[in-house]
Amino acid sequence: MGLCIEVTGGGKTYASARGPVTALADVGLEVREGEFLSLLGPSGCGKSTLLRAIAGLDPLTSGSITLRGAPIDRPPERMGMVFQRDVLLDWRSIRDNVLLAAEFQGLPKRAHEARAMALLDRFGLGAFANRHPWELSGGMRQRAAICRALLCEPEILLMDEPFGALDAMTRDDLNLELSRIQQDGARTVVFVTHSIAEAVYLSDRVAVMSTGPGRVVEVFEIDLPRPRPLAIRESPEFARHVAAIRGLFSRLGIVKE
Amino acid sequence: MAEASHAQGIGGTFAVLLALLLAWEAAVWFFTPAPILLPPPSAILAELWSSPRYFLRHAGFTLWTTLAGFGLSVVLGVALAVAIVASRWADRVITTILVVMNSLPKVALAPLFVIWMGTGAEPKIAIAVMLAIFSIVADVALGLRSVDPDALALARVHRATGWRILWKVRFPNALPALFVGMKVAISFALVGAIVGEFVGGSAGLGHVILIAQGQFDTVRVFAALFVLGVIGTLLFYMVEAVERLALPWHVSQRSQHGSSPR
């Protein structure tokens, strides 16, 4: 498997009223082509900062990030992103919110309408295409946001704690759906979360981050077979992966036994 | 249901106004003040009835300068707000000019506009713009700025150009604020038009009031005021009606859609 994204010596320092704050220091990370990689860590470890740098939104202050060898200094082509909040625009219908991904790039809306409807159908939102965001539940809204990110068939999908604001049952549903769509496309996903179980369930590899300053501590291979039913979370192999990661967190002093 | 309650609201307003007019009529009949001080509403209506073409002609002039001033304020105001948001340099220059302009009493500038533009419609429109534009610029600039930072990030992830972000995110986001500004501006535009008519010219309800005052024709002054009140109220409700049509999605307009299932 080839290398997709590579972060070397990544550092990020903010200027603040109390002097400079180091959010990331000497981050090294490799994301392979077509894999699902999670950035897992406690809040404040800089995982979202790292993701935004990979997205080309906020550059690092030191080190480099490359996409297939070329440095990322602005958002690359064929990339989609899902945020913690759905960021749907109130004045547009659900379908038009999904089509926004094409409109922003100046691509013809017409050419994407069929795909937008197909995506909405696939995520169970077909009947809600003409509704407005405020008429939908939180889970449905986040599904629409995922459809928007997938509209232009991205090669890279970045997800910044996309299910963090949802209830546990909706979260399970969306984990299952995300795991399913990962099956059918050669798509590289970088997924930020602070849930160990979610990271293990979804990922091919989990990069564990720590605070003070933010850095990648260790990368775990998750060799669970795919497709993964939700029940895989009760299997001994699953528990073994979760225990290994939790063990690292307690050695780092992030979780206390 | 919302339509019905809206109609009820208008019906209620009329009932209150009618009651006030009747109380006024009764008070004049009871206390009999000098007609030059306070005529009864019936005399005012009779005055309007006796020369409808005269009042229509002057009201038409005031209406036209008000609407022209209002329209220009909206177009110029939105353009200035876009410039303010787009460039820090433009922000500094335009905001400084607007603040200075807004702190000058416009009534004091009116004679100058008559010197520059004569006694036709132009100085009235100019004064209306001066009064109305400030609220448009201030509100629209705020609306253009208060965009969800994540929405901007989303646009940038999809490589949207600045113009596309303006048109697809910032501008729709600023529409509710534009209507707030327009509701203030429409009343200010009417004030500006009347101030212009007071200073010079031979048309408009402001001119009617000035002439009638010179002749101590109090009934005619009141008649002109009555027409002004009707015009001002109708203009305000007109802006509100357009707002209801343009912003069905906004929180303030949503009651008729029912609550969300969340």
GROMACS .gro file of C-alpha atoms in nm, chain A:
model
  257
    1MET     CA    1   0.000   0.000   0.000
    2GLY     CA    2   0.135   0.341  -0.101
    3LEU     CA    3   0.177   0.641   0.119
    4CYS     CA    4  -0.100   0.900   0.098
    5ILE     CA    5  -0.032   1.163   0.364
    6GLU     CA    6   0.292   1.209   0.553
    7VAL     CA    7   0.350   1.443   0.848
    8THR     CA    8   0.714   1.494   0.954
    9GLY     CA    9   0.831   1.694   1.254
   10GLY     CA   10   0.493   1.867   1.266
   11GLY     CA   11   0.472   2.150   1.521
   12LYS     CA   12   0.214   2.416   1.590
   13THR     CA   13   0.260   2.710   1.826
   14TYR     CA   14  -0.013   2.964   1.899
   15ALA     CA   15   0.050   3.313   2.025
   16SER     CA   16  -0.173   3.382   2.324
   17ALA     CA   17  -0.208   3.653   2.586
   18ARG     CA   18   0.002   3.445   2.827
   19GLY     CA   19   0.279   3.383   2.573
   20PRO     CA   20   0.322   3.112   2.310
   21VAL     CA   21   0.129   2.785   2.352
   22THR     CA   22   0.259   2.467   2.191
   23ALA     CA   23  -0.035   2.266   2.054
   24LEU     CA   24   0.168   2.011   1.857
   25ALA     CA   25   0.535   1.917   1.884
   26ASP     CA   26   0.735   1.690   1.653
   27VAL     CA   27   0.436   1.497   1.517
   28GLY     CA   28   0.523   1.210   1.288
   29LEU     CA   29   0.239   1.033   1.105
   30GLU     CA   30   0.195   0.826   0.792
   31VAL     CA   31  -0.145   0.766   0.638
   32ARG     CA   32  -0.156   0.487   0.383
   33GLU     CA   33  -0.351   0.501   0.058
   34GLY     CA   34  -0.706   0.369   0.107
   35GLU     CA   35  -0.687   0.307   0.482
   36PHE     CA   36  -0.914   0.423   0.763
   37LEU     CA   37  -0.695   0.588   1.025
   38SER     CA   38  -0.821   0.731   1.353
   39LEU     CA   39  -0.652   1.003   1.555
   40LEU     CA   40  -0.742   0.911   1.911
   41GLY     CA   41  -0.664   1.116   2.218
   42PRO     CA   42  -0.798   1.318   2.508
   43SER     CA   43  -0.929   1.670   2.450
   44GLY     CA   44  -0.648   1.921   2.414
   45CYS     CA   45  -0.405   1.680   2.248
   46GLY     CA   46  -0.419   1.873   1.922
   47LYS     CA   47  -0.592   1.606   1.713
   48SER     CA   48  -0.831   1.856   1.553
   49THR     CA   49  -0.543   2.098   1.497
   50LEU     CA   50  -0.354   1.822   1.317
   51LEU     CA   51  -0.661   1.736   1.107
   52ARG     CA   52  -0.715   2.100   1.006
   53ALA     CA   53  -0.350   2.121   0.903
   54ILE     CA   54  -0.391   1.807   0.690
   55ALA     CA   55  -0.702   1.970   0.538
   56GLY     CA   56  -0.488   2.269   0.435
   57LEU     CA   57  -0.705   2.503   0.645
   58ASP     CA   58  -0.454   2.611   0.913
   59PRO     CA   59  -0.088   2.541   0.832
   60LEU     CA   60   0.161   2.405   1.084
   61THR     CA   61   0.425   2.640   1.220
   62SER     CA   62   0.707   2.386   1.176
   63GLY     CA   63   0.765   2.057   0.997
   64SER     CA   64   0.592   1.946   0.680
   65ILE     CA   65   0.278   1.773   0.555
   66THR     CA   66   0.281   1.615   0.214
   67LEU     CA   67   0.010   1.454   0.002
   68ARG     CA   68   0.165   1.195  -0.231
   69GLY     CA   69   0.492   1.381  -0.203
   70ALA     CA   70   0.358   1.734  -0.268
   71PRO     CA   71   0.338   1.977   0.025
   72ILE     CA   72  -0.015   2.071   0.140
   73ASP     CA   73  -0.044   2.450   0.160
   74ARG     CA   74  -0.413   2.484   0.069
   75PRO     CA   75  -0.706   2.241   0.064
   76PRO     CA   76  -0.624   1.975  -0.196
   77GLU     CA   77  -0.860   1.859  -0.471
   78ARG     CA   78  -1.088   1.559  -0.421
   79MET     CA   79  -1.113   1.605  -0.046
   80GLY     CA   80  -1.424   1.600   0.171
   81MET     CA   81  -1.462   1.700   0.533
   82VAL     CA   82  -1.720   1.637   0.806
   83PHE     CA   83  -1.719   1.856   1.116
   84GLN     CA   84  -1.848   1.792   1.467
   85ARG     CA   85  -2.139   2.022   1.388
   86ASP     CA   86  -2.327   1.948   1.068
   87VAL     CA   87  -2.282   2.304   0.928
   88LEU     CA   88  -2.597   2.276   0.715
   89LEU     CA   89  -2.717   2.610   0.579
   90ASP     CA   90  -3.069   2.689   0.707
   91TRP     CA   91  -3.187   2.854   0.387
   92ARG     CA   92  -3.117   2.552   0.168
   93SER     CA   93  -3.312   2.227   0.142
   94ILE     CA   94  -3.130   1.907   0.240
   95ARG     CA   95  -3.068   1.827  -0.129
   96ASP     CA   96  -2.930   2.174  -0.197
   97ASN     CA   97  -2.708   2.149   0.110
   98VAL     CA   98  -2.560   1.828  -0.030
   99LEU     CA   99  -2.513   1.992  -0.372
  100LEU     CA  100  -2.327   2.279  -0.207
  101ALA     CA  101  -2.007   2.073  -0.222
  102ALA     CA  102  -2.025   2.086  -0.603
  103GLU     CA  103  -2.139   2.449  -0.616
  104PHE     CA  104  -1.848   2.567  -0.403
  105GLN     CA  105  -1.610   2.415  -0.656
  106GLY     CA  106  -1.794   2.576  -0.945
  107LEU     CA  107  -1.909   2.239  -1.077
  108PRO     CA  108  -2.249   2.225  -1.251
  109LYS     CA  109  -2.529   2.150  -1.005
  110ARG     CA  110  -2.730   1.956  -1.266
  111ALA     CA  111  -2.457   1.697  -1.319
  112HIS     CA  112  -2.454   1.610  -0.948
  113GLU     CA  113  -2.827   1.595  -0.876
  114ALA     CA  114  -2.860   1.223  -0.948
  115ARG     CA  115  -2.566   1.137  -0.724
  116ALA     CA  116  -2.697   1.363  -0.447
  117MET     CA  117  -3.031   1.182  -0.451
  118ALA     CA  118  -2.861   0.841  -0.462
  119LEU     CA  119  -2.651   0.933  -0.156
  120LEU     CA  120  -2.954   1.065   0.033
  121ASP     CA  121  -3.144   0.744  -0.047
  122ARG     CA  122  -2.853   0.535   0.069
  123PHE     CA  123  -2.845   0.720   0.402
  124GLY     CA  124  -3.221   0.692   0.446
  125LEU     CA  125  -3.287   1.060   0.374
  126GLY     CA  126  -3.451   1.026   0.031
  127ALA     CA  127  -3.791   1.134   0.165
  128PHE     CA  128  -3.636   1.439   0.331
  129ALA     CA  129  -3.454   1.583   0.027
  130ASN     CA  130  -3.687   1.884   0.006
  131ARG     CA  131  -3.704   1.948   0.378
  132HIS     CA  132  -3.498   2.212   0.552
  133PRO     CA  133  -3.228   2.132   0.810
  134TRP     CA  134  -3.429   2.252   1.108
  135GLU     CA  135  -3.699   1.994   1.032
  136LEU     CA  136  -3.455   1.703   1.083
  137SER     CA  137  -3.313   1.533   1.393
  138GLY     CA  138  -2.946   1.566   1.489
  139GLY     CA  139  -2.858   1.223   1.350
  140MET     CA  140  -3.032   1.292   1.019
  141ARG     CA  141  -2.857   1.627   0.989
  142GLN     CA  142  -2.515   1.466   1.039
  143ARG     CA  143  -2.607   1.201   0.777
  144ALA     CA  144  -2.681   1.484   0.534
  145ALA     CA  145  -2.342   1.639   0.617
  146ILE     CA  146  -2.175   1.306   0.533
  147CYS     CA  147  -2.364   1.293   0.200
  148ARG     CA  148  -2.236   1.645   0.126
  149ALA     CA  149  -1.876   1.537   0.196
  150LEU     CA  150  -1.915   1.230  -0.029
  151LEU     CA  151  -2.088   1.412  -0.320
  152CYS     CA  152  -1.781   1.478  -0.532
  153GLU     CA  153  -1.635   1.131  -0.472
  154PRO     CA  154  -1.345   1.241  -0.254
  155GLU     CA  155  -1.026   1.037  -0.245
  156ILE     CA  156  -0.960   1.171   0.104
  157LEU     CA  157  -1.228   1.209   0.370
  158LEU     CA  158  -1.145   1.399   0.688
  159MET     CA  159  -1.381   1.366   0.984
  160ASP     CA  160  -1.344   1.582   1.295
  161GLU     CA  161  -1.534   1.408   1.579
  162PRO     CA  162  -1.839   1.381   1.351
  163PHE     CA  163  -2.048   1.181   1.600
  164GLY     CA  164  -1.936   1.360   1.916
  165ALA     CA  165  -2.262   1.549   1.959
  166LEU     CA  166  -2.496   1.254   1.894
  167ASP     CA  167  -2.667   1.017   2.134
  168ALA     CA  168  -2.524   0.665   2.176
  169MET     CA  169  -2.784   0.484   1.962
  170THR     CA  170  -2.759   0.725   1.669
  171ARG     CA  171  -2.383   0.702   1.702
  172ASP     CA  172  -2.396   0.320   1.667
  173ASP     CA  173  -2.613   0.354   1.356
  174LEU     CA  174  -2.373   0.597   1.193
  175ASN     CA  175  -2.067   0.391   1.288
  176LEU     CA  176  -2.223   0.094   1.109
  177GLU     CA  177  -2.308   0.302   0.801
  178LEU     CA  178  -1.965   0.458   0.788
  179SER     CA  179  -1.802   0.116   0.818
  180ARG     CA  180  -2.022  -0.004   0.527
  181ILE     CA  181  -1.936   0.281   0.292
  182GLN     CA  182  -1.569   0.229   0.374
  183GLN     CA  183  -1.605  -0.122   0.224
  184ASP     CA  184  -1.700  -0.011  -0.126
  185GLY     CA  185  -1.457   0.263  -0.216
  186ALA     CA  186  -1.084   0.307  -0.231
  187ARG     CA  187  -1.098   0.609  -0.006
  188THR     CA  188  -0.850   0.729   0.255
  189VAL     CA  189  -1.021   0.840   0.578
  190VAL     CA  190  -0.866   1.030   0.869
  191PHE     CA  191  -1.109   1.023   1.161
  192VAL     CA  192  -1.073   1.218   1.484
  193THR     CA  193  -1.236   1.079   1.799
  194HIS     CA  194  -1.189   1.046   2.172
  195SER     CA  195  -1.377   0.716   2.195
  196ILE     CA  196  -1.146   0.412   2.206
  197ALA     CA  197  -1.428   0.173   2.104
  198GLU     CA  198  -1.529   0.389   1.808
  199ALA     CA  199  -1.169   0.414   1.686
  200VAL     CA  200  -1.113   0.036   1.712
  201TYR     CA  201  -1.445  -0.046   1.547
  202LEU     CA  202  -1.392   0.179   1.244
  203SER     CA  203  -1.019   0.182   1.182
  204ASP     CA  204  -0.747  -0.011   1.005
  205ARG     CA  205  -0.501   0.174   1.226
  206VAL     CA  206  -0.536   0.395   1.533
  207ALA     CA  207  -0.281   0.669   1.605
  208VAL     CA  208  -0.287   0.748   1.975
  209MET     CA  209  -0.207   1.107   2.069
  210SER     CA  210  -0.111   1.256   2.402
  211THR     CA  211  -0.116   1.600   2.557
  212GLY     CA  212   0.148   1.839   2.682
  213PRO     CA  213   0.253   1.903   2.405
  214GLY     CA  214   0.032   1.722   2.151
  215ARG     CA  215   0.211   1.439   1.973
  216VAL     CA  216   0.151   1.095   1.821
  217VAL     CA  217   0.266   0.836   2.077
  218GLU     CA  218   0.196   0.504   1.915
  219VAL     CA  219   0.010   0.355   1.617
  220PHE     CA  220  -0.199   0.038   1.662
  221GLU     CA  221  -0.289  -0.200   1.377
  222ILE     CA  222  -0.650  -0.319   1.404
  223ASP     CA  223  -0.660  -0.648   1.215
  224LEU     CA  224  -1.029  -0.725   1.274
  225PRO     CA  225  -1.188  -0.874   0.959
  226ARG     CA  226  -1.429  -0.667   0.749
  227PRO     CA  227  -1.723  -0.635   0.715
  228ARG     CA  228  -1.759  -0.566   1.083
  229PRO     CA  229  -2.104  -0.611   1.237
  230LEU     CA  230  -2.174  -0.403   1.549
  231ALA     CA  231  -2.161  -0.728   1.749
  232ILE     CA  232  -1.788  -0.754   1.677
  233ARG     CA  233  -1.752  -0.513   1.969
  234GLU     CA  234  -1.835  -0.799   2.207
  235SER     CA  235  -1.564  -1.029   2.065
  236PRO     CA  236  -1.245  -1.111   2.261
  237GLU     CA  237  -1.022  -0.975   1.976
  238PHE     CA  238  -1.202  -0.641   1.991
  239ALA     CA  239  -1.162  -0.632   2.370
  240ARG     CA  240  -0.791  -0.711   2.331
  241HIS     CA  241  -0.738  -0.406   2.103
  242VAL     CA  242  -0.936  -0.179   2.336
  243ALA     CA  243  -0.739  -0.306   2.637
  244ALA     CA  244  -0.405  -0.247   2.462
  245ILE     CA  245  -0.495   0.115   2.385
  246ARG     CA  246  -0.643   0.175   2.731
  247GLY     CA  247  -0.323   0.030   2.879
  248LEU     CA  248  -0.118   0.287   2.686
  249PHE     CA  249  -0.347   0.569   2.807
  250SER     CA  250  -0.306   0.463   3.171
  251ARG     CA  251   0.073   0.439   3.132
  252LEU     CA  252   0.061   0.794   2.992
  253GLY     CA  253  -0.143   0.896   3.295
  254ILE     CA  254  -0.440   1.001   3.078
  255VAL     CA  255  -0.686   0.750   3.227
  256LYS     CA  256  -0.655   0.653   3.592
  257GLU     CA  257  -0.736   0.297   3.697
   0.00000   0.00000   0.00000
